[in-house]
Short mmCIF file of C-alpha atoms and ligand atoms in Angstrom, two decimals:
data_model
loop_
_atom_site.label_atom_id
_atom_site.label_comp_id
_atom_site.label_asym_id
_atom_site.label_seq_id
_atom_site.Cartn_x
_atom_site.Cartn_y
_atom_site.Cartn_z
CA MET G 274 -19.66 -8.73 31.46
CA GLU G 275 -17.10 -10.71 29.43
CA THR G 276 -14.10 -12.20 31.22
CA LEU G 277 -10.76 -10.72 30.21
CA THR G 278 -9.57 -14.00 28.69
CA ALA G 279 -12.72 -14.27 26.57
CA GLU G 280 -12.23 -10.70 25.43
CA ILE G 281 -8.56 -11.23 24.51
CA LYS G 282 -9.50 -14.42 22.63
CA LYS G 283 -12.24 -12.63 20.73
CA ASN G 284 -9.96 -9.72 19.86
CA SER G 285 -7.08 -11.91 18.81
CA LYS G 286 -9.39 -13.63 16.30
CA LYS G 287 -10.01 -10.24 14.75
CA VAL G 288 -6.33 -9.70 13.95
CA PRO G 289 -5.32 -11.53 10.77
CA VAL G 290 -2.33 -9.21 10.44
CA LYS G 291 -0.57 -10.93 13.34
CA GLY G 292 2.93 -11.69 12.19
CA MET G 293 3.32 -8.84 9.68
CA MET G 294 6.19 -7.54 11.75
CA ASP G 295 7.82 -10.98 11.74
CA ASN G 296 7.56 -11.02 7.96
CA VAL G 297 9.09 -7.62 7.37
CA MET G 298 11.91 -8.35 9.84
CA GLU G 299 12.71 -11.70 8.22
CA GLN G 300 12.79 -10.06 4.80
CA PHE G 301 14.98 -7.26 6.14
CA ASN G 302 17.42 -9.58 7.95
CA SER G 303 17.86 -11.84 4.97
CA ALA G 304 18.75 -8.86 2.72
CA ALA G 305 20.93 -7.33 5.46
CA ASN G 306 22.91 -10.59 5.66
CA GLN G 307 23.21 -10.66 1.90
CA ILE G 308 24.77 -7.17 1.70
CA LYS G 309 26.62 -7.50 5.03
CA LEU G 310 24.87 -4.40 6.31
CA HIS G 311 26.88 -2.34 8.81
CA PRO G 312 25.85 -3.62 12.29
CA SER G 313 25.06 -0.12 13.62
CA ILE G 314 22.78 0.59 10.70
CA ARG G 315 21.09 -2.78 11.13
CA LYS G 316 20.33 -1.73 14.72
CA ILE G 317 18.88 1.61 13.61
CA LEU G 318 16.71 0.16 10.86
CA SER G 319 15.42 -2.69 13.04
CA ILE G 320 13.46 -0.24 15.16
CA THR G 321 11.00 2.57 14.48
CA ASN G 322 12.01 6.18 15.21
CA ASN G 323 8.67 7.39 16.64
CA GLU G 324 5.34 5.82 17.50
CA ILE G 325 2.43 8.17 18.06
CA ILE G 326 -0.81 6.88 19.57
CA VAL G 327 -3.69 9.31 20.01
CA ASN G 328 -7.08 8.71 21.66
CA PHE G 329 -9.68 11.25 20.66
CA PRO G 330 -13.43 11.79 21.15
CA VAL G 331 -15.88 12.25 18.29
CA LYS G 332 -19.55 13.16 18.44
CA MET G 333 -21.70 10.55 16.65
CA ASP G 334 -24.88 11.34 14.69
CA ASN G 335 -27.07 10.20 17.60
CA GLY G 336 -25.36 12.62 20.01
CA ASP G 337 -23.23 9.99 21.79
CA VAL G 338 -19.49 10.45 22.04
CA GLU G 339 -17.18 7.63 20.90
CA ILE G 340 -13.46 7.43 21.61
CA PHE G 341 -11.18 6.37 18.76
CA ARG G 342 -7.55 5.29 18.80
CA GLY G 343 -5.31 6.50 15.98
CA TYR G 344 -1.74 5.48 15.15
CA ARG G 345 1.16 7.01 13.27
CA VAL G 346 4.43 5.15 13.22
CA GLN G 347 7.48 6.92 11.79
CA HIS G 348 10.06 4.27 10.97
CA ASN G 349 12.98 6.11 9.42
CA ASN G 350 13.73 9.51 7.87
CA ALA G 351 17.36 9.21 6.81
CA LEU G 352 16.42 10.05 3.20
CA GLY G 353 13.72 12.67 3.82
CA PRO G 354 10.34 13.30 5.49
CA TYR G 355 8.29 10.30 6.60
CA LYS G 356 5.83 9.24 3.90
CA GLY G 357 3.02 6.71 3.82
CA GLY G 358 -0.69 6.06 4.05
CA LEU G 359 -3.33 6.04 6.75
CA ARG G 360 -5.79 3.13 6.77
CA TYR G 361 -9.18 2.72 8.41
CA HIS G 362 -9.62 -0.95 9.21
CA PRO G 363 -10.35 -3.28 12.17
CA THR G 364 -6.87 -4.83 11.74
CA VAL G 365 -5.00 -1.56 12.41
CA ASP G 366 -2.85 -1.86 15.53
CA ILE G 367 0.66 -0.90 16.57
CA ASP G 368 2.21 -4.07 15.11
CA ALA G 369 0.56 -3.54 11.72
CA ALA G 370 1.50 0.16 11.69
CA ARG G 371 5.14 -0.67 12.49
CA ALA G 372 5.42 -3.28 9.75
CA LEU G 373 3.68 -1.08 7.18
CA ALA G 374 5.88 1.91 8.11
CA MET G 375 9.01 -0.20 7.54
CA TRP G 376 7.73 -1.31 4.15
CA MET G 377 7.29 2.38 3.25
CA THR G 378 10.94 3.09 4.13
CA TRP G 379 12.12 0.38 1.74
CA LYS G 380 9.58 1.42 -0.92
CA THR G 381 10.53 5.10 -1.03
CA SER G 382 14.24 4.28 -0.93
CA LEU G 383 13.93 1.77 -3.77
CA ALA G 384 11.94 4.27 -5.85
CA GLY G 385 14.75 6.82 -5.40
CA LEU G 386 12.48 9.35 -3.67
CA PRO G 387 13.65 11.88 -1.05
CA TYR G 388 11.43 10.29 1.62
CA GLY G 389 11.50 8.01 4.63
CA GLY G 390 8.72 5.69 5.75
CA GLY G 391 5.66 6.05 7.97
CA LYS G 392 2.20 4.52 8.28
CA GLY G 393 -0.82 4.69 10.52
CA GLY G 394 -4.54 4.72 10.75
CA ILE G 395 -7.51 4.07 12.97
CA GLN G 396 -8.84 0.72 14.14
CA LEU G 397 -12.42 0.89 12.89
CA ASP G 398 -14.82 -0.55 10.35
CA PRO G 399 -15.75 2.47 8.19
CA SER G 400 -18.94 0.79 6.89
CA LYS G 401 -20.41 1.25 10.37
CA TYR G 402 -20.21 5.07 10.21
CA SER G 403 -22.06 7.73 8.25
CA GLN G 404 -20.20 10.07 5.90
CA GLY G 405 -20.63 12.89 8.43
CA GLU G 406 -19.18 10.74 11.21
CA LEU G 407 -16.22 9.74 9.04
CA GLU G 408 -15.55 13.39 8.31
CA ARG G 409 -15.57 14.30 12.02
CA ILE G 410 -13.38 11.25 12.86
CA THR G 411 -10.87 12.27 10.18
CA ARG G 412 -10.77 15.92 11.20
CA ARG G 413 -10.40 15.11 14.88
CA PHE G 414 -7.65 12.54 14.12
CA THR G 415 -5.78 15.18 12.09
CA PHE G 416 -6.14 17.67 14.95
CA ALA G 417 -4.90 15.05 17.45
CA LEU G 418 -1.84 14.29 15.30
CA ALA G 419 -1.10 18.04 15.26
CA ASP G 420 2.56 18.80 14.53
CA ASN G 421 3.49 15.13 14.37
CA ILE G 422 2.61 15.48 10.68
CA GLY G 423 3.63 18.32 8.34
CA PRO G 424 4.52 18.96 4.69
CA GLU G 425 8.26 18.75 5.33
CA HIS G 426 8.07 16.30 8.24
CA ASP G 427 5.52 13.51 7.74
CA ILE G 428 3.13 13.37 4.80
CA PRO G 429 0.16 10.96 4.99
CA ALA G 430 -1.73 9.61 1.96
CA PRO G 431 -4.66 7.28 1.27
CA ASP G 432 -4.45 3.57 2.02
CA VAL G 433 -7.01 0.82 2.75
CA ASN G 434 -10.50 2.40 3.13
CA THR G 435 -9.26 5.98 2.88
CA ASN G 436 -9.42 8.04 -0.30
CA SER G 437 -9.13 11.51 -1.83
CA GLN G 438 -12.09 12.73 0.24
CA THR G 439 -10.32 11.66 3.45
CA MET G 440 -7.22 13.56 2.31
CA ALA G 441 -9.27 16.68 1.45
CA TRP G 442 -10.66 16.73 5.01
CA MET G 443 -7.17 16.22 6.45
CA ALA G 444 -5.60 18.97 4.36
CA ASP G 445 -8.41 21.38 5.18
CA THR G 446 -8.22 20.65 8.91
CA TYR G 447 -4.44 20.96 9.00
CA MET G 448 -4.45 24.21 7.01
CA SER G 449 -7.32 25.69 9.04
CA THR G 450 -5.34 25.23 12.26
CA ARG G 451 -2.24 27.09 10.96
CA PRO G 452 -1.71 30.84 11.29
CA PRO G 453 -3.47 32.62 8.35
CA ALA G 454 -0.30 33.46 6.41
CA GLU G 455 0.86 29.83 6.44
CA ARG G 456 -2.38 28.16 5.42
CA THR G 457 -2.13 27.71 1.68
CA ALA G 458 1.59 26.97 1.86
CA ASN G 459 0.75 23.77 3.74
CA GLN G 460 -1.36 22.05 1.11
CA HIS G 461 1.25 19.32 0.65
CA VAL G 462 0.79 18.06 4.22
CA VAL G 463 -1.03 15.13 2.60
CA THR G 464 -1.02 13.66 -0.91
CA GLY G 465 -3.79 11.84 -2.75
CA LYS G 466 -6.10 14.86 -2.55
CA PRO G 467 -8.90 15.39 -5.11
CA ALA G 468 -7.64 17.01 -8.32
CA GLY G 469 -9.67 20.17 -7.59
CA SER G 470 -8.02 20.65 -4.18
CA GLY G 471 -4.34 20.43 -4.98
CA GLY G 472 -4.44 16.76 -5.93
CA LEU G 473 -2.55 15.33 -8.90
CA GLU G 474 -4.33 14.26 -12.09
CA GLY G 475 -3.76 10.51 -12.27
CA ARG G 476 -2.88 9.93 -8.60
CA ASP G 477 -6.09 7.86 -8.34
CA ARG G 478 -4.83 5.27 -10.84
CA ALA G 479 -1.10 5.51 -10.06
CA THR G 480 -0.83 2.42 -7.82
CA GLY G 481 -2.93 0.15 -10.08
CA TYR G 482 -1.12 1.46 -13.15
CA GLY G 483 2.19 0.59 -11.50
CA VAL G 484 0.98 -2.94 -10.76
CA TYR G 485 -0.06 -3.34 -14.39
CA LEU G 486 3.18 -1.85 -15.70
CA SER G 487 5.30 -4.14 -13.51
CA ILE G 488 3.45 -7.14 -14.94
CA LYS G 489 3.93 -5.79 -18.47
CA ILE G 490 7.68 -5.25 -18.01
CA TRP G 491 8.05 -8.68 -16.40
CA ALA G 492 6.19 -10.20 -19.37
CA GLU G 493 8.43 -8.30 -21.85
CA LYS G 494 11.56 -9.64 -20.14
CA ASN G 495 10.20 -13.19 -20.24
CA ASN G 496 8.87 -13.00 -23.80
CA ILE G 497 5.29 -13.46 -22.66
CA ASN G 498 2.36 -11.94 -24.53
CA LEU G 499 -0.27 -10.64 -22.09
CA LYS G 500 -3.11 -11.01 -24.60
CA VAL G 501 -5.76 -13.46 -23.34
CA LYS G 502 -3.66 -14.19 -20.27
CA LYS G 503 -6.02 -14.92 -17.36
CA PHE G 504 -5.66 -13.00 -14.13
CA ILE G 505 -7.32 -13.01 -10.72
CA VAL G 506 -7.52 -10.07 -8.31
CA GLN G 507 -7.98 -10.12 -4.55
CA GLY G 508 -9.44 -6.79 -3.48
CA PHE G 509 -11.49 -4.64 -5.85
CA GLY G 510 -10.68 -1.30 -4.28
CA ASN G 511 -8.62 1.44 -5.89
CA VAL G 512 -5.55 -0.74 -6.54
CA GLY G 513 -7.33 -3.90 -7.71
CA TYR G 514 -9.74 -2.01 -9.94
CA TRP G 515 -7.14 0.08 -11.78
CA ALA G 516 -4.71 -2.83 -12.17
CA ALA G 517 -7.55 -4.87 -13.73
CA TYR G 518 -8.61 -1.91 -15.88
CA PHE G 519 -5.16 -1.51 -17.46
CA LEU G 520 -4.53 -5.26 -17.83
CA GLU G 521 -7.87 -5.71 -19.57
CA LYS G 522 -6.96 -2.88 -21.96
CA GLU G 523 -3.76 -4.79 -22.75
CA GLY G 524 -5.86 -7.84 -23.72
CA GLY G 525 -5.76 -9.74 -20.41
CA LYS G 526 -8.84 -11.55 -19.09
CA LEU G 527 -10.11 -11.07 -15.54
CA VAL G 528 -11.46 -14.46 -14.41
CA ALA G 529 -11.95 -14.20 -10.64
CA VAL G 530 -12.24 -11.53 -7.95
CA GLN G 531 -12.36 -11.77 -4.18
CA ASP G 532 -13.31 -8.96 -1.84
CA ALA G 533 -14.22 -8.68 1.85
CA PHE G 534 -17.73 -9.96 1.10
CA GLY G 535 -17.04 -12.98 -1.13
CA SER G 536 -15.57 -14.30 -4.37
CA ILE G 537 -16.74 -14.67 -7.97
CA GLU G 538 -15.41 -16.52 -11.03
CA ASN G 539 -16.05 -16.69 -14.76
CA GLN G 540 -13.38 -18.39 -16.87
CA LYS G 541 -14.82 -16.71 -19.97
CA GLY G 542 -13.95 -13.32 -18.52
CA ILE G 543 -15.44 -10.63 -16.28
CA VAL G 544 -15.78 -7.17 -17.83
CA VAL G 545 -13.95 -4.84 -15.45
CA GLU G 546 -16.17 -1.78 -15.97
CA ASP G 547 -19.36 -3.85 -15.59
CA LEU G 548 -18.10 -5.26 -12.31
CA PHE G 549 -17.06 -1.79 -11.14
CA ASN G 550 -20.53 -0.39 -11.87
CA TYR G 551 -22.13 -3.40 -10.19
CA THR G 552 -20.10 -2.99 -6.98
CA LYS G 553 -21.03 0.70 -6.84
CA ALA G 554 -24.72 -0.23 -6.81
CA ASN G 555 -24.15 -3.23 -4.48
CA LYS G 556 -22.62 -1.59 -1.37
CA GLY G 557 -19.11 -2.18 -2.72
CA SER G 558 -19.51 -5.97 -2.93
CA VAL G 559 -18.74 -8.27 -5.90
CA VAL G 560 -21.06 -11.02 -4.59
CA ASP G 561 -23.87 -12.20 -6.91
CA PHE G 562 -22.42 -10.37 -9.94
CA PRO G 563 -24.81 -11.59 -12.68
CA ASN G 564 -22.13 -12.57 -15.18
CA ALA G 565 -20.15 -14.90 -12.89
CA LYS G 566 -20.68 -17.65 -10.34
CA ASN G 567 -20.07 -17.14 -6.64
CA LEU G 568 -17.01 -18.99 -5.44
CA GLU G 569 -16.22 -20.44 -2.00
CA LYS G 570 -13.76 -18.23 -0.17
CA ASP G 571 -11.13 -20.96 0.20
CA LYS G 572 -11.17 -21.78 -3.52
CA PHE G 573 -10.15 -18.32 -4.71
CA PHE G 574 -6.37 -18.72 -4.83
CA ALA G 575 -6.77 -22.15 -6.47
CA THR G 576 -8.56 -20.61 -9.50
CA GLU G 577 -7.18 -21.46 -12.95
CA CYS G 578 -5.16 -18.41 -14.12
CA ASP G 579 -1.78 -17.09 -15.30
CA ILE G 580 -1.36 -14.07 -13.03
CA CYS G 581 -2.43 -13.59 -9.43
CA ILE G 582 -2.77 -10.06 -8.03
CA PRO G 583 -3.28 -9.83 -4.27
CA ALA G 584 -4.45 -6.21 -3.82
CA ALA G 585 -6.15 -6.32 -0.43
CA LEU G 586 -4.56 -6.90 2.98
CA GLY G 587 -1.37 -8.42 4.37
CA ASN G 588 -0.65 -12.10 5.14
CA GLN G 589 -3.04 -13.55 2.56
CA ILE G 590 -0.72 -15.94 0.71
CA THR G 591 0.35 -18.44 3.34
CA ALA G 592 2.23 -21.70 2.59
CA LYS G 593 -1.11 -23.50 2.16
CA LYS G 594 -2.53 -20.94 -0.26
CA ALA G 595 0.81 -20.74 -2.10
CA SER G 596 0.69 -24.48 -2.74
CA GLN G 597 -2.70 -24.06 -4.48
CA ILE G 598 -1.86 -21.11 -6.74
CA LYS G 599 -2.02 -21.97 -10.46
CA ALA G 600 -0.51 -18.69 -11.73
CA SER G 601 3.11 -18.40 -12.84
CA LEU G 602 3.34 -14.83 -11.51
CA VAL G 603 2.22 -13.17 -8.27
CA ALA G 604 2.17 -9.36 -8.55
CA GLU G 605 1.80 -7.83 -5.10
CA GLY G 606 -0.57 -4.85 -5.24
CA ALA G 607 -1.13 -4.97 -1.46
CA ASN G 608 1.52 -4.42 1.20
CA GLY G 609 2.84 -7.68 2.65
CA PRO G 610 0.28 -10.02 1.02
CA THR G 611 2.71 -12.98 0.96
CA ASN G 612 4.12 -14.20 4.24
CA VAL G 613 7.61 -15.68 4.52
CA ASP G 614 6.41 -19.31 4.36
CA GLY G 615 4.11 -18.50 1.46
CA GLU G 616 7.02 -16.96 -0.38
CA LYS G 617 9.23 -20.03 0.17
CA THR G 618 6.51 -22.25 -1.27
CA LEU G 619 5.98 -19.97 -4.29
CA LEU G 620 9.69 -19.83 -5.08
CA GLU G 621 10.08 -23.61 -4.68
CA ARG G 622 7.26 -23.98 -7.18
CA ASP G 623 9.04 -21.58 -9.58
CA ILE G 624 6.31 -18.97 -9.34
CA ALA G 625 7.76 -15.49 -9.82
CA ILE G 626 6.90 -12.70 -7.38
CA ILE G 627 7.01 -8.98 -8.15
CA PRO G 628 7.45 -7.74 -4.57
CA ASP G 629 5.13 -5.15 -3.04
CA ILE G 630 7.81 -2.49 -2.49
CA LEU G 631 8.35 -2.45 -6.25
CA CYS G 632 4.98 -3.57 -7.63
CA ASN G 633 2.78 -1.08 -5.74
CA SER G 634 5.25 1.80 -5.65
CA GLY G 635 3.35 3.72 -8.35
CA GLY G 636 1.15 5.20 -5.62
CA VAL G 637 3.93 6.82 -3.66
CA VAL G 638 5.68 7.96 -6.83
CA GLY G 639 2.40 9.67 -7.79
CA SER G 640 2.32 11.17 -4.31
CA TYR G 641 5.82 12.54 -4.80
CA PHE G 642 4.70 14.24 -8.03
CA GLU G 643 1.71 15.75 -6.21
CA TRP G 644 3.98 17.01 -3.43
CA LEU G 645 6.32 18.62 -5.98
CA GLN G 646 3.35 20.14 -7.82
CA ASN G 647 2.05 21.76 -4.61
CA ARG G 648 5.49 22.83 -3.41
CA ASN G 649 6.24 24.53 -6.75
CA GLY G 650 2.78 26.00 -7.23
CA GLU G 651 2.28 24.07 -10.48
CA LEU G 652 -0.57 22.12 -12.10
CA TRP G 653 0.51 19.02 -14.02
CA GLN G 654 -1.50 17.47 -16.88
CA LEU G 655 -2.57 13.80 -16.85
CA ASP G 656 -0.49 12.80 -19.89
CA GLU G 657 2.73 14.24 -18.48
CA VAL G 658 2.04 12.54 -15.12
CA MET G 659 1.63 9.13 -16.80
CA VAL G 660 4.81 9.57 -18.87
CA LYS G 661 6.85 10.53 -15.78
CA LEU G 662 5.32 7.68 -13.77
CA GLU G 663 6.17 5.11 -16.42
CA LYS G 664 9.75 6.35 -16.68
CA LYS G 665 10.32 6.17 -12.92
CA LEU G 666 8.71 2.75 -12.54
CA ARG G 667 10.68 1.29 -15.47
CA GLU G 668 13.92 2.51 -13.91
CA SER G 669 13.07 0.84 -10.59
CA PHE G 670 11.96 -2.39 -12.22
CA ASN G 671 15.11 -2.62 -14.33
CA LYS G 672 17.34 -1.94 -11.33
CA VAL G 673 15.72 -4.74 -9.35
CA TYR G 674 15.61 -7.16 -12.26
CA GLU G 675 19.26 -6.65 -13.16
CA TYR G 676 20.41 -6.93 -9.54
CA SER G 677 18.45 -10.16 -9.09
CA GLN G 678 19.90 -11.66 -12.29
CA ARG G 679 23.43 -10.56 -11.45
CA GLU G 680 23.41 -11.81 -7.87
CA GLY G 681 21.18 -14.85 -8.43
CA LEU G 682 18.56 -13.54 -5.98
CA ASP G 683 14.77 -13.48 -5.99
CA MET G 684 13.26 -10.09 -6.83
CA ARG G 685 12.22 -9.30 -3.23
CA THR G 686 15.69 -9.82 -1.79
CA ALA G 687 17.17 -7.83 -4.68
CA ALA G 688 14.72 -4.96 -4.07
CA TYR G 689 15.53 -4.93 -0.35
CA CYS G 690 19.30 -4.96 -1.01
CA ILE G 691 19.05 -1.88 -3.26
CA ALA G 692 16.72 -0.06 -0.86
CA ILE G 693 18.79 -0.73 2.26
CA GLN G 694 22.11 0.10 0.60
CA ARG G 695 20.83 3.57 -0.32
CA ILE G 696 19.94 4.26 3.33
CA GLU G 697 23.23 2.76 4.53
CA ARG G 698 25.13 5.13 2.28
CA ALA G 699 23.29 8.14 3.71
CA TYR G 700 24.17 7.14 7.28
CA ILE G 701 27.80 6.44 6.44
CA GLU G 702 28.18 9.80 4.69
CA ARG G 703 26.65 11.88 7.44
CA GLY G 704 27.50 9.85 10.58
CA ILE G 705 25.45 9.66 13.77
CA PHE G 706 24.68 12.80 15.78
CA PRO G 707 26.38 13.94 18.03
N1 LIG F 171 -0.65 3.88 0.85
C1 LIG F 171 0.17 3.82 -0.31
C2 LIG F 171 1.28 2.82 -0.12
O1 LIG F 171 1.19 1.92 0.67
C3 LIG F 171 0.63 5.19 -0.76
C4 LIG F 171 1.52 5.90 0.19
C5 LIG F 171 1.83 7.34 -0.22
O2 LIG F 171 1.46 7.72 -1.31
O3 LIG F 171 2.42 8.04 0.59
O4 LIG F 171 2.25 2.84 -0.80
#
């Protein structure tokens, strides 16, 4: 039997997200000071509205029962229902869920959506479970959350290690537990569903497309041609893959990739579709890709390149990593990939950052379109989705860019100022109950 101290030590090593909450609070406070946020509203936004923790049993394939712990943190709903993903990862805990929920509040506000912010998930390593077990875990989690989620109350979506299949199971479970007459009217309880089950054409690529588009607009504003520009991507999941796909189409060259298993590099270029097909046949891993050399983990951020796209987990670009980065632009596909010290170092080195709440907001904008589609009983076509997405993302980018130029601020602080002011206005207009 392990001693408690040994156990705590072991567990604390497993939590690289430690400090995410410190990051989001520092970012928030610096923007709040900048706009002289009303003190009462600062108090409200500094804390989460609701924190739901559920423990639930699931029958495993071998007949044993395992207990899982699921989280849903609802940060703020001043602008509309809580919105945000659910992730399945060993780093999920209450601190991570709180930080990620806050980021969703800023993201939806900045994007001009009628949503608040929420986030959650389950602390587990999905590679250890069969597809059948993952289905039962997801369905039981949905059942345990019960009326804490709902199409007009809190609307989950995919995030790290969850996908359209996860959302299909959630929607089906939620709808199956409603009274018969209400079932189909509840399809928009989650977004990111498969296109055949109420999902939106193009929602799969929406986040990565947004990352690519942000880079493209940034390049336009700085008179930079993206052709043959070298880029590196951390994380080759949904976001990293689609961002690389669109950048390659624009003429960019993918030169290094890092995932949970290892890193690879080829300065002559890695063909995105080849790597994608390789990872599918190689248990999701980029390691040993034939047309590249394996790279030591610590060397990844030091790779020669023009654009760096962290599209994996939080807290990856620390001060040390930031001092090694060769790129002139960091485009944040992940949530919270750069910590506060990392950001200081990047800005001191004149490396531009397109902040997460802007750069990866294509996903939640796509979710909003899916929610509208379901609510209105419509079916949207891929081309109209992409046109609407581009319009919305360009508006957000321009707002942030202009604000940052006008006020002499970095893009993150500018994005936060715009996002927080919109929420502040809502509180001032309606007052505090009672
Ligand atoms: N998980 C995504 C994010 O972090 C999407 C959230 C959503 O679509 O609700 O933005």
